[in-house]
Tab-separated table of C-alpha atoms in Angstrom:
chain	number	residue	atom	x	y	z
A	5	MET	CA	-74.548	-59.508	-28.743
A	6	SER	CA	-77.818	-60.574	-30.341
A	7	THR	CA	-78.392	-60.468	-34.091
A	8	ARG	CA	-81.808	-58.944	-34.575
A	9	GLY	CA	-83.804	-59.908	-37.629
A	10	LEU	CA	-86.636	-58.037	-39.342
A	11	VAL	CA	-88.866	-59.947	-41.754
A	12	LEU	CA	-91.032	-57.982	-44.194
A	13	GLY	CA	-93.638	-60.104	-45.931
A	14	GLY	CA	-95.557	-59.779	-49.179
A	15	GLY	CA	-98.867	-57.989	-49.548
A	16	GLY	CA	-99.021	-55.831	-52.653
A	17	ILE	CA	-99.259	-52.044	-52.801
A	18	THR	CA	-101.335	-51.918	-49.624
A	19	GLY	CA	-98.812	-54.170	-47.904
A	20	ILE	CA	-96.020	-51.703	-48.662
A	21	ALA	CA	-98.136	-48.935	-47.167
A	22	TRP	CA	-99.167	-50.908	-44.081
A	23	GLU	CA	-95.614	-52.001	-43.289
A	24	THR	CA	-94.297	-48.461	-43.762
A	25	GLY	CA	-97.007	-47.006	-41.522
A	26	LEU	CA	-96.406	-49.634	-38.848
A	27	LEU	CA	-92.630	-49.125	-38.896
A	28	THR	CA	-93.121	-45.360	-38.636
A	29	GLY	CA	-95.567	-45.638	-35.756
A	30	LEU	CA	-93.254	-48.002	-33.871
A	31	ALA	CA	-90.276	-45.677	-34.418
A	32	GLU	CA	-92.306	-42.768	-33.062
A	33	ALA	CA	-93.080	-44.930	-30.017
A	34	GLY	CA	-89.347	-45.456	-29.488
A	35	VAL	CA	-88.905	-48.856	-31.156
A	36	ASP	CA	-86.956	-48.543	-34.398
A	37	LEU	CA	-87.047	-51.866	-36.246
A	38	THR	CA	-85.060	-50.404	-39.138
A	39	THR	CA	-81.939	-50.895	-36.983
A	40	ALA	CA	-82.192	-54.664	-37.568
A	41	ASP	CA	-78.949	-56.497	-38.264
A	42	ARG	CA	-80.626	-58.506	-41.024
A	43	VAL	CA	-83.612	-57.430	-43.123
A	44	ILE	CA	-85.458	-60.061	-45.167
A	45	GLY	CA	-87.884	-58.818	-47.819
A	46	THR	CA	-90.333	-60.817	-49.888
A	47	SER	CA	-92.396	-59.251	-52.685
A	48	ALA	CA	-93.854	-56.024	-51.212
A	49	GLY	CA	-91.420	-56.490	-48.346
A	50	SER	CA	-88.507	-56.358	-50.773
A	51	ILE	CA	-89.478	-52.798	-51.669
A	52	VAL	CA	-89.912	-51.788	-48.037
A	53	GLY	CA	-86.631	-53.479	-47.118
A	54	SER	CA	-84.806	-51.639	-49.892
A	55	GLN	CA	-86.350	-48.349	-48.803
A	56	ILE	CA	-85.597	-48.590	-45.071
A	57	THR	CA	-81.977	-49.634	-45.662
A	58	SER	CA	-81.431	-46.596	-47.900
A	59	ASP	CA	-80.625	-43.084	-46.742
A	60	THR	CA	-84.250	-41.951	-47.043
A	61	PRO	CA	-85.745	-41.098	-43.615
A	62	LEU	CA	-88.624	-43.274	-42.452
A	63	ALA	CA	-90.838	-40.217	-42.024
A	64	GLU	CA	-90.364	-39.350	-45.701
A	65	LEU	CA	-91.204	-42.901	-46.748
A	66	TYR	CA	-94.409	-42.681	-44.727
A	67	ARG	CA	-95.277	-39.286	-46.221
A	68	ARG	CA	-95.043	-40.740	-49.705
A	69	GLN	CA	-97.443	-43.544	-48.811
A	70	LEU	CA	-100.041	-40.976	-47.761
A	71	LEU	CA	-100.072	-39.330	-51.192
A	72	PRO	CA	-103.260	-40.046	-53.164
A	73	PRO	CA	-102.968	-41.772	-56.570
A	74	GLY	CA	-102.059	-39.299	-59.279
A	75	HIS	CA	-100.207	-36.915	-56.951
A	76	PRO	CA	-97.208	-35.389	-58.781
A	77	ASP	CA	-94.812	-36.458	-56.008
A	78	GLY	CA	-95.998	-40.080	-56.120
A	79	PRO	CA	-95.538	-42.921	-58.607
A	80	THR	CA	-97.351	-42.890	-61.925
A	81	GLU	CA	-100.018	-45.538	-61.512
A	82	THR	CA	-100.669	-47.889	-64.409
A	83	ALA	CA	-103.982	-49.595	-65.151
A	84	LEU	CA	-105.397	-51.201	-62.016
A	85	ALA	CA	-104.020	-54.691	-61.470
A	86	SER	CA	-105.620	-57.332	-59.322
A	87	ILE	CA	-105.173	-60.905	-58.243
A	88	GLY	CA	-108.514	-61.814	-59.816
A	89	PRO	CA	-110.582	-65.021	-59.936
A	90	ARG	CA	-108.567	-66.537	-62.793
A	91	VAL	CA	-105.289	-66.056	-60.932
A	92	LEU	CA	-106.763	-67.339	-57.657
A	93	VAL	CA	-108.069	-70.467	-59.397
A	94	THR	CA	-104.642	-70.987	-60.951
A	95	PHE	CA	-102.978	-70.655	-57.552
A	96	GLY	CA	-105.477	-72.991	-55.901
A	97	PHE	CA	-105.097	-75.650	-58.587
A	98	ALA	CA	-101.296	-75.434	-58.359
A	99	ILE	CA	-101.404	-75.828	-54.571
A	100	LEU	CA	-103.645	-78.910	-54.824
A	101	ARG	CA	-101.473	-80.505	-57.503
A	102	SER	CA	-98.255	-79.782	-55.618
A	103	ARG	CA	-99.440	-81.253	-52.294
A	104	ASP	CA	-96.587	-80.709	-49.807
A	105	ASP	CA	-93.857	-80.097	-52.400
A	106	VAL	CA	-93.178	-76.358	-52.316
A	107	GLU	CA	-90.614	-76.561	-55.122
A	108	ALA	CA	-93.135	-78.330	-57.356
A	109	LEU	CA	-95.484	-75.431	-56.608
A	110	GLY	CA	-92.785	-72.982	-57.654
A	111	ARG	CA	-92.147	-74.801	-60.921
A	112	ARG	CA	-95.861	-75.070	-61.707
A	113	LEU	CA	-96.678	-71.429	-61.000
A	114	GLY	CA	-93.447	-70.313	-62.627
A	115	GLY	CA	-94.307	-72.153	-65.833
A	116	TRP	CA	-97.776	-70.654	-65.935
A	117	ALA	CA	-96.288	-67.211	-65.312
A	118	VAL	CA	-93.937	-67.591	-68.263
A	119	ARG	CA	-96.782	-68.657	-70.558
A	120	ALA	CA	-99.098	-65.859	-69.380
A	121	SER	CA	-96.390	-63.285	-70.089
A	122	ALA	CA	-95.672	-64.773	-73.523
A	123	ARG	CA	-99.364	-64.450	-74.389
A	124	GLY	CA	-99.404	-60.770	-73.468
A	125	ARG	CA	-101.538	-61.165	-70.355
A	126	THR	CA	-99.125	-59.202	-68.168
A	127	PRO	CA	-97.397	-55.820	-68.514
A	128	SER	CA	-94.092	-55.773	-70.353
A	129	ILE	CA	-90.868	-56.127	-68.406
A	130	ALA	CA	-89.986	-52.519	-69.286
A	131	GLU	CA	-93.309	-51.266	-67.916
A	132	ARG	CA	-92.826	-53.249	-64.735
A	133	TYR	CA	-89.300	-51.956	-64.175
A	134	ASP	CA	-90.565	-48.407	-64.603
A	135	GLN	CA	-93.230	-48.930	-61.927
A	136	VAL	CA	-90.858	-50.522	-59.431
A	137	ARG	CA	-88.159	-47.908	-60.058
A	138	GLN	CA	-90.601	-45.175	-59.024
A	139	ARG	CA	-91.113	-46.884	-55.665
A	140	LEU	CA	-87.446	-47.481	-54.924
A	141	THR	CA	-85.507	-44.648	-53.306
A	142	THR	CA	-82.220	-46.026	-54.633
A	143	THR	CA	-81.079	-48.666	-57.092
A	144	ALA	CA	-77.854	-49.366	-55.179
A	145	TRP	CA	-77.488	-52.195	-52.703
A	146	PRO	CA	-77.070	-50.894	-49.139
A	147	ASP	CA	-74.066	-51.619	-46.970
A	148	ARG	CA	-76.387	-53.764	-44.857
A	149	ASP	CA	-77.437	-57.396	-44.523
A	150	LEU	CA	-80.435	-57.159	-46.838
A	151	VAL	CA	-81.929	-60.374	-48.226
A	152	ILE	CA	-84.436	-60.313	-51.108
A	153	THR	CA	-86.254	-63.484	-52.087
A	154	ALA	CA	-87.399	-64.881	-55.431
A	155	VAL	CA	-88.200	-68.296	-56.911
A	156	ASP	CA	-86.426	-69.859	-59.901
A	157	VAL	CA	-89.161	-70.862	-62.382
A	158	GLU	CA	-87.222	-73.851	-63.729
A	159	THR	CA	-86.237	-75.472	-60.425
A	160	GLY	CA	-88.887	-74.001	-58.107
A	161	THR	CA	-86.182	-73.289	-55.533
A	162	LEU	CA	-85.936	-70.218	-53.345
A	163	VAL	CA	-83.156	-67.777	-54.204
A	164	ALA	CA	-81.903	-65.232	-51.691
A	165	PHE	CA	-80.345	-62.205	-53.401
A	166	LYS	CA	-77.903	-60.212	-51.284
A	167	PRO	CA	-75.374	-57.380	-51.616
A	168	GLY	CA	-72.260	-58.643	-53.326
A	169	HIS	CA	-74.100	-60.996	-55.672
A	170	ASP	CA	-73.858	-60.416	-59.418
A	171	VAL	CA	-77.452	-59.147	-59.409
A	172	SER	CA	-78.545	-55.521	-59.201
A	173	LEU	CA	-80.915	-54.393	-56.462
A	174	GLU	CA	-83.389	-53.348	-59.135
A	175	ASP	CA	-83.340	-56.809	-60.725
A	176	ALA	CA	-83.716	-58.518	-57.351
A	177	VAL	CA	-86.715	-56.422	-56.288
A	178	ASN	CA	-88.466	-56.852	-59.645
A	179	ALA	CA	-87.984	-60.616	-59.403
A	180	SER	CA	-89.291	-60.705	-55.840
A	181	CYS	CA	-92.404	-58.739	-56.855
A	182	ALA	CA	-93.184	-60.736	-60.008
A	183	VAL	CA	-96.579	-62.143	-58.966
A	184	PRO	CA	-97.253	-65.042	-61.374
A	185	CYS	CA	-99.847	-64.281	-64.078
A	186	VAL	CA	-100.127	-60.658	-62.860
A	187	TYR	CA	-96.639	-59.319	-63.552
A	188	PRO	CA	-93.978	-60.694	-65.935
A	189	PRO	CA	-91.288	-63.135	-64.773
A	190	ILE	CA	-87.869	-61.497	-64.573
A	191	PRO	CA	-84.829	-62.839	-66.486
A	192	ILE	CA	-81.524	-62.417	-64.650
A	193	ASN	CA	-78.185	-63.823	-65.803
A	194	GLY	CA	-79.741	-66.598	-67.877
A	195	ARG	CA	-82.304	-67.655	-65.249
A	196	THR	CA	-85.913	-66.561	-64.818
A	197	TYR	CA	-87.547	-65.668	-61.516
A	198	VAL	CA	-90.954	-64.974	-60.009
A	199	ASP	CA	-92.322	-63.709	-56.711
A	200	GLY	CA	-90.632	-65.115	-53.601
A	201	GLY	CA	-94.073	-65.146	-52.008
A	202	ILE	CA	-95.092	-68.295	-53.890
A	203	ARG	CA	-92.714	-70.230	-51.643
A	204	SER	CA	-93.764	-68.411	-48.464
A	205	GLY	CA	-95.490	-65.138	-47.688
A	206	SER	CA	-92.523	-64.161	-45.534
A	207	ASN	CA	-89.660	-66.683	-45.965
A	208	SER	CA	-88.949	-66.134	-42.287
A	209	ASP	CA	-86.725	-69.205	-42.120
A	210	LEU	CA	-84.015	-67.084	-43.769
A	211	ALA	CA	-83.723	-65.417	-40.368
A	212	ALA	CA	-81.782	-68.471	-39.130
A	213	GLY	CA	-78.981	-67.173	-36.929
A	214	CYS	CA	-81.012	-64.162	-35.785
A	215	ASP	CA	-82.522	-63.858	-32.320
A	216	PRO	CA	-84.862	-62.062	-31.747
A	217	VAL	CA	-86.913	-61.783	-34.951
A	218	VAL	CA	-89.879	-59.515	-35.648
A	219	ALA	CA	-91.973	-60.312	-38.725
A	220	LEU	CA	-94.482	-57.946	-40.320
A	221	THR	CA	-96.768	-60.040	-42.511
A	222	PRO	CA	-99.650	-58.328	-44.346
A	223	SER	CA	-100.686	-61.548	-46.084
A	224	ASP	CA	-99.260	-64.814	-44.802
A	225	ARG	CA	-101.059	-68.165	-44.774
A	226	SER	CA	-100.353	-71.825	-44.198
A	227	ILE	CA	-102.000	-73.668	-47.073
A	228	GLY	CA	-100.717	-76.686	-48.962
A	229	PRO	CA	-96.898	-76.514	-48.863
A	230	LEU	CA	-96.857	-72.847	-47.808
A	231	ARG	CA	-95.848	-72.057	-44.228
A	232	THR	CA	-96.547	-68.904	-42.231
A	233	ALA	CA	-93.951	-66.831	-40.447
A	234	SER	CA	-95.160	-68.156	-37.089
A	235	VAL	CA	-94.594	-71.755	-38.177
A	236	GLN	CA	-91.202	-71.078	-39.726
A	237	LEU	CA	-89.904	-69.076	-36.757
A	238	ALA	CA	-91.194	-71.618	-34.252
A	239	GLU	CA	-89.259	-74.282	-36.142
A	240	LEU	CA	-86.125	-72.136	-35.865
A	241	GLY	CA	-86.631	-72.021	-32.099
A	242	VAL	CA	-85.837	-68.306	-31.799
A	243	ARG	CA	-87.569	-65.566	-29.861
A	244	HIS	CA	-89.979	-63.973	-32.266
A	245	LEU	CA	-93.019	-61.795	-32.715
A	246	VAL	CA	-95.256	-61.879	-35.777
A	247	ILE	CA	-97.499	-58.878	-36.442
A	248	THR	CA	-100.429	-59.169	-38.839
A	249	PRO	CA	-103.026	-56.532	-39.779
A	250	ASP	CA	-105.631	-55.882	-37.081
A	251	GLU	CA	-109.315	-55.373	-37.842
A	252	GLY	CA	-108.881	-51.713	-38.760
A	253	SER	CA	-105.931	-52.462	-41.019
A	254	LEU	CA	-107.767	-55.274	-42.781
A	255	ALA	CA	-110.662	-52.922	-43.515
A	256	ALA	CA	-108.289	-50.301	-44.917
A	257	ILE	CA	-106.387	-52.811	-47.049
A	258	GLY	CA	-109.597	-54.070	-48.625
A	259	LYS	CA	-110.004	-56.929	-51.073
A	260	ASN	CA	-107.539	-55.821	-53.759
A	261	VAL	CA	-104.026	-55.477	-52.336
A	262	LEU	CA	-102.862	-53.996	-55.666
A	263	ASP	CA	-105.288	-51.054	-55.592
A	264	PRO	CA	-103.333	-47.782	-55.152
A	265	ALA	CA	-106.509	-46.027	-53.985
A	266	SER	CA	-106.250	-48.056	-50.751
A	267	ARG	CA	-102.620	-47.118	-50.178
A	268	PRO	CA	-103.056	-43.975	-47.983
A	269	ALA	CA	-105.667	-45.610	-45.734
A	270	SER	CA	-103.492	-48.724	-45.359
A	271	ALA	CA	-100.517	-46.594	-44.313
A	272	ARG	CA	-102.603	-44.737	-41.733
A	273	ALA	CA	-104.032	-47.994	-40.420
A	274	GLY	CA	-100.555	-49.470	-39.979
A	275	HIS	CA	-99.431	-46.309	-38.214
A	276	ALA	CA	-102.411	-46.482	-35.856
A	277	GLN	CA	-101.894	-50.196	-35.178
A	278	ALA	CA	-98.375	-49.509	-33.909
A	279	ALA	CA	-99.765	-48.168	-30.627
A	280	SER	CA	-101.345	-51.524	-29.759
A	281	CYS	CA	-98.201	-53.586	-30.346
A	282	ALA	CA	-95.369	-51.184	-29.450
A	283	GLU	CA	-94.887	-52.593	-25.942
A	284	ARG	CA	-94.715	-56.191	-27.178
A	285	VAL	CA	-92.170	-55.185	-29.817
A	286	ARG	CA	-90.153	-53.246	-27.231
A	287	GLU	CA	-90.012	-56.251	-24.924
A	288	ILE	CA	-88.541	-58.546	-27.557
A	289	TRP	CA	-86.453	-56.006	-29.487
A	290	GLY	CA	-84.765	-54.406	-26.507
């Protein structure tokens, strides 16, 4: 028996929508990736992973992504956030200074995230929890092999939260989505964590032991010490397929992955893209 792995990468609000649309389109084509034996979620992918391992039907999750901002059935949107020039410069400088040491990158970005939050440059932790809670369909860990990633700001090491750990699902997802200098770092049990995406856009190497693996990666790059899903899975030596946004999806996602106005179009684009990759997914997934 094979152990099938599903990797869900980071990519902001539009990444959640694109992944949900793609998963829905593939399921409608007869390939249900939500049946994976292990689901690994990073940042936006942690929300999608939590959603698809809950009891909420995939079709309902997709319907919610199609709701325009401000719809009464959707989340209450806060002031528009963005990964702006200042944050990008901070990230770029940290990558250059860290060279090939990904844990040094985690410590550097984690430290800056803590200082930015202390200076009031990010929403409060309470505000952030409220936003994430509206996107989760449950706050209980599933009876599934769900892995949610985050980075410890003090050590820069990757942490993989799982069911059975002394960490709530809500805490784990908030930590995984804590983009440095955009959202506040999350304190859990005496440690502080930020977005798992600063170690890798997908953290696909946590799929070790799975074969085959399908990775959905809205935003995944090899730069400095960061490694893409394709690189990580090739190093594992497992059968794998990595799906990234096609031209239509990239246009729908736009330049600001945190813009809720782009959410419905991103979901539709992911749904449409499923038709072009369904056969490849079917061949590897079985």
